[in-house]
Tab-separated table of N, CA and C in Angstrom:
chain	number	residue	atom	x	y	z
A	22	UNK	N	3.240	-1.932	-13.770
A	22	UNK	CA	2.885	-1.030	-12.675
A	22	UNK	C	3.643	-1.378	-11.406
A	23	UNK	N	3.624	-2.468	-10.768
A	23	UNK	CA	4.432	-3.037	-9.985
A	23	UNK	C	5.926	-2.807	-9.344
A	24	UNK	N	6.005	-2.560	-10.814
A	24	UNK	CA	7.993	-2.796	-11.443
A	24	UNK	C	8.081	-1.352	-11.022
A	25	UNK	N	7.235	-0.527	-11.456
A	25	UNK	CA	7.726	1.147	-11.470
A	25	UNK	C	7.332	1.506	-9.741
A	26	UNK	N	5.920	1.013	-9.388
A	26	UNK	CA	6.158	1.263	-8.181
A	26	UNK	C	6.984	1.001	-7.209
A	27	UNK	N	7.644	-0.212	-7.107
A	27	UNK	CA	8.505	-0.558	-6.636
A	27	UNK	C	9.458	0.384	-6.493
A	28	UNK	N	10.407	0.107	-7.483
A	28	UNK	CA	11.203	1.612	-7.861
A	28	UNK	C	11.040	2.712	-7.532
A	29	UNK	N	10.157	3.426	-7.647
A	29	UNK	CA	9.499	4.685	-7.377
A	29	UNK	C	9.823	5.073	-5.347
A	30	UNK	N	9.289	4.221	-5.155
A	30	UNK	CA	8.601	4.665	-3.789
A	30	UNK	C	9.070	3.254	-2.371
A	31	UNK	N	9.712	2.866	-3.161
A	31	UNK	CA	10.207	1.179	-2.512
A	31	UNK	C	8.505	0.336	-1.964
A	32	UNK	N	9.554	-1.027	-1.802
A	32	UNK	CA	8.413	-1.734	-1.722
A	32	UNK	C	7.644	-1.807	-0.038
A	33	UNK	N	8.340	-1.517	0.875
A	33	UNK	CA	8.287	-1.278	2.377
A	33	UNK	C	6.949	-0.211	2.379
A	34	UNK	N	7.206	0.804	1.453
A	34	UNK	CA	5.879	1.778	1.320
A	34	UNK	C	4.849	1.327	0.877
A	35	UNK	N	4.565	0.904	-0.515
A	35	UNK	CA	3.862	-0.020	-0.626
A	35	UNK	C	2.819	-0.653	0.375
A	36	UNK	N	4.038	-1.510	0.699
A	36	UNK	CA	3.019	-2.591	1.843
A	36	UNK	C	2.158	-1.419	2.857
A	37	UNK	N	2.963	-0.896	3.759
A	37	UNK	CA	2.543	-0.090	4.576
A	37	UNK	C	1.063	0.753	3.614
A	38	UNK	N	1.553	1.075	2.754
A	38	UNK	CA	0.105	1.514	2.311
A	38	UNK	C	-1.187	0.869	1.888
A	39	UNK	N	-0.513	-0.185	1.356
A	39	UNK	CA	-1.675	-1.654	1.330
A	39	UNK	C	-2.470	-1.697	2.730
A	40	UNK	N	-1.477	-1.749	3.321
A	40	UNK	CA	-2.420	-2.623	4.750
A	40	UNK	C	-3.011	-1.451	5.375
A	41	UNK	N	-2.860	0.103	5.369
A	41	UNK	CA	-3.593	0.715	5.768
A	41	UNK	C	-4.716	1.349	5.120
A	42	UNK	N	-5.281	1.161	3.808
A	42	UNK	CA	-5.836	0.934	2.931
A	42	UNK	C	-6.915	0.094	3.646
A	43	UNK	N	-6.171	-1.349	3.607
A	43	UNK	CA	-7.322	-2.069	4.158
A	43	UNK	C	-7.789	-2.033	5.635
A	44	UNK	N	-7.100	-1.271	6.640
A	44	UNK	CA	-7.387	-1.097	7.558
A	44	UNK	C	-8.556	0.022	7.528
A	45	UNK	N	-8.626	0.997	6.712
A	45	UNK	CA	-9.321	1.918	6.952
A	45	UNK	C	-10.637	1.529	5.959
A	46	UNK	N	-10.727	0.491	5.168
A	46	UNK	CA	-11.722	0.096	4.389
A	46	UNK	C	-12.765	-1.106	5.428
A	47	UNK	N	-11.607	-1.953	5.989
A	47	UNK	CA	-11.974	-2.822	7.456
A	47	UNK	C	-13.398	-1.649	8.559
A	48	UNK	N	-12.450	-1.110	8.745
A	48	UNK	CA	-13.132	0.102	9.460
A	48	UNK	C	-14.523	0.941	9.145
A	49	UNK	N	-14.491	1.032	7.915
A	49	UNK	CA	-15.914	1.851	7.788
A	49	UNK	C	-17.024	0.465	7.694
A	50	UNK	N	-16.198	-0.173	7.250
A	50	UNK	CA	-17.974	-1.320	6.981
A	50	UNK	C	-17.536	-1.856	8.363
């Protein structure tokens, strides 16, 4: 999964979507 995302969508996106993920999960609780 990793391997393809990577590839897919680069890994810069990724992150950026990780951390706003947890920003907005941070946020409701």
């Amino acid at each position: 999964l990793e391997g393809n995302l990577c590839r897919c969508t680069g890994y810069h996106n990724i992150v950026k979507a990780i951390q706003w993920a947890a920003e907005q999960m941070a946020g409701k609780k």
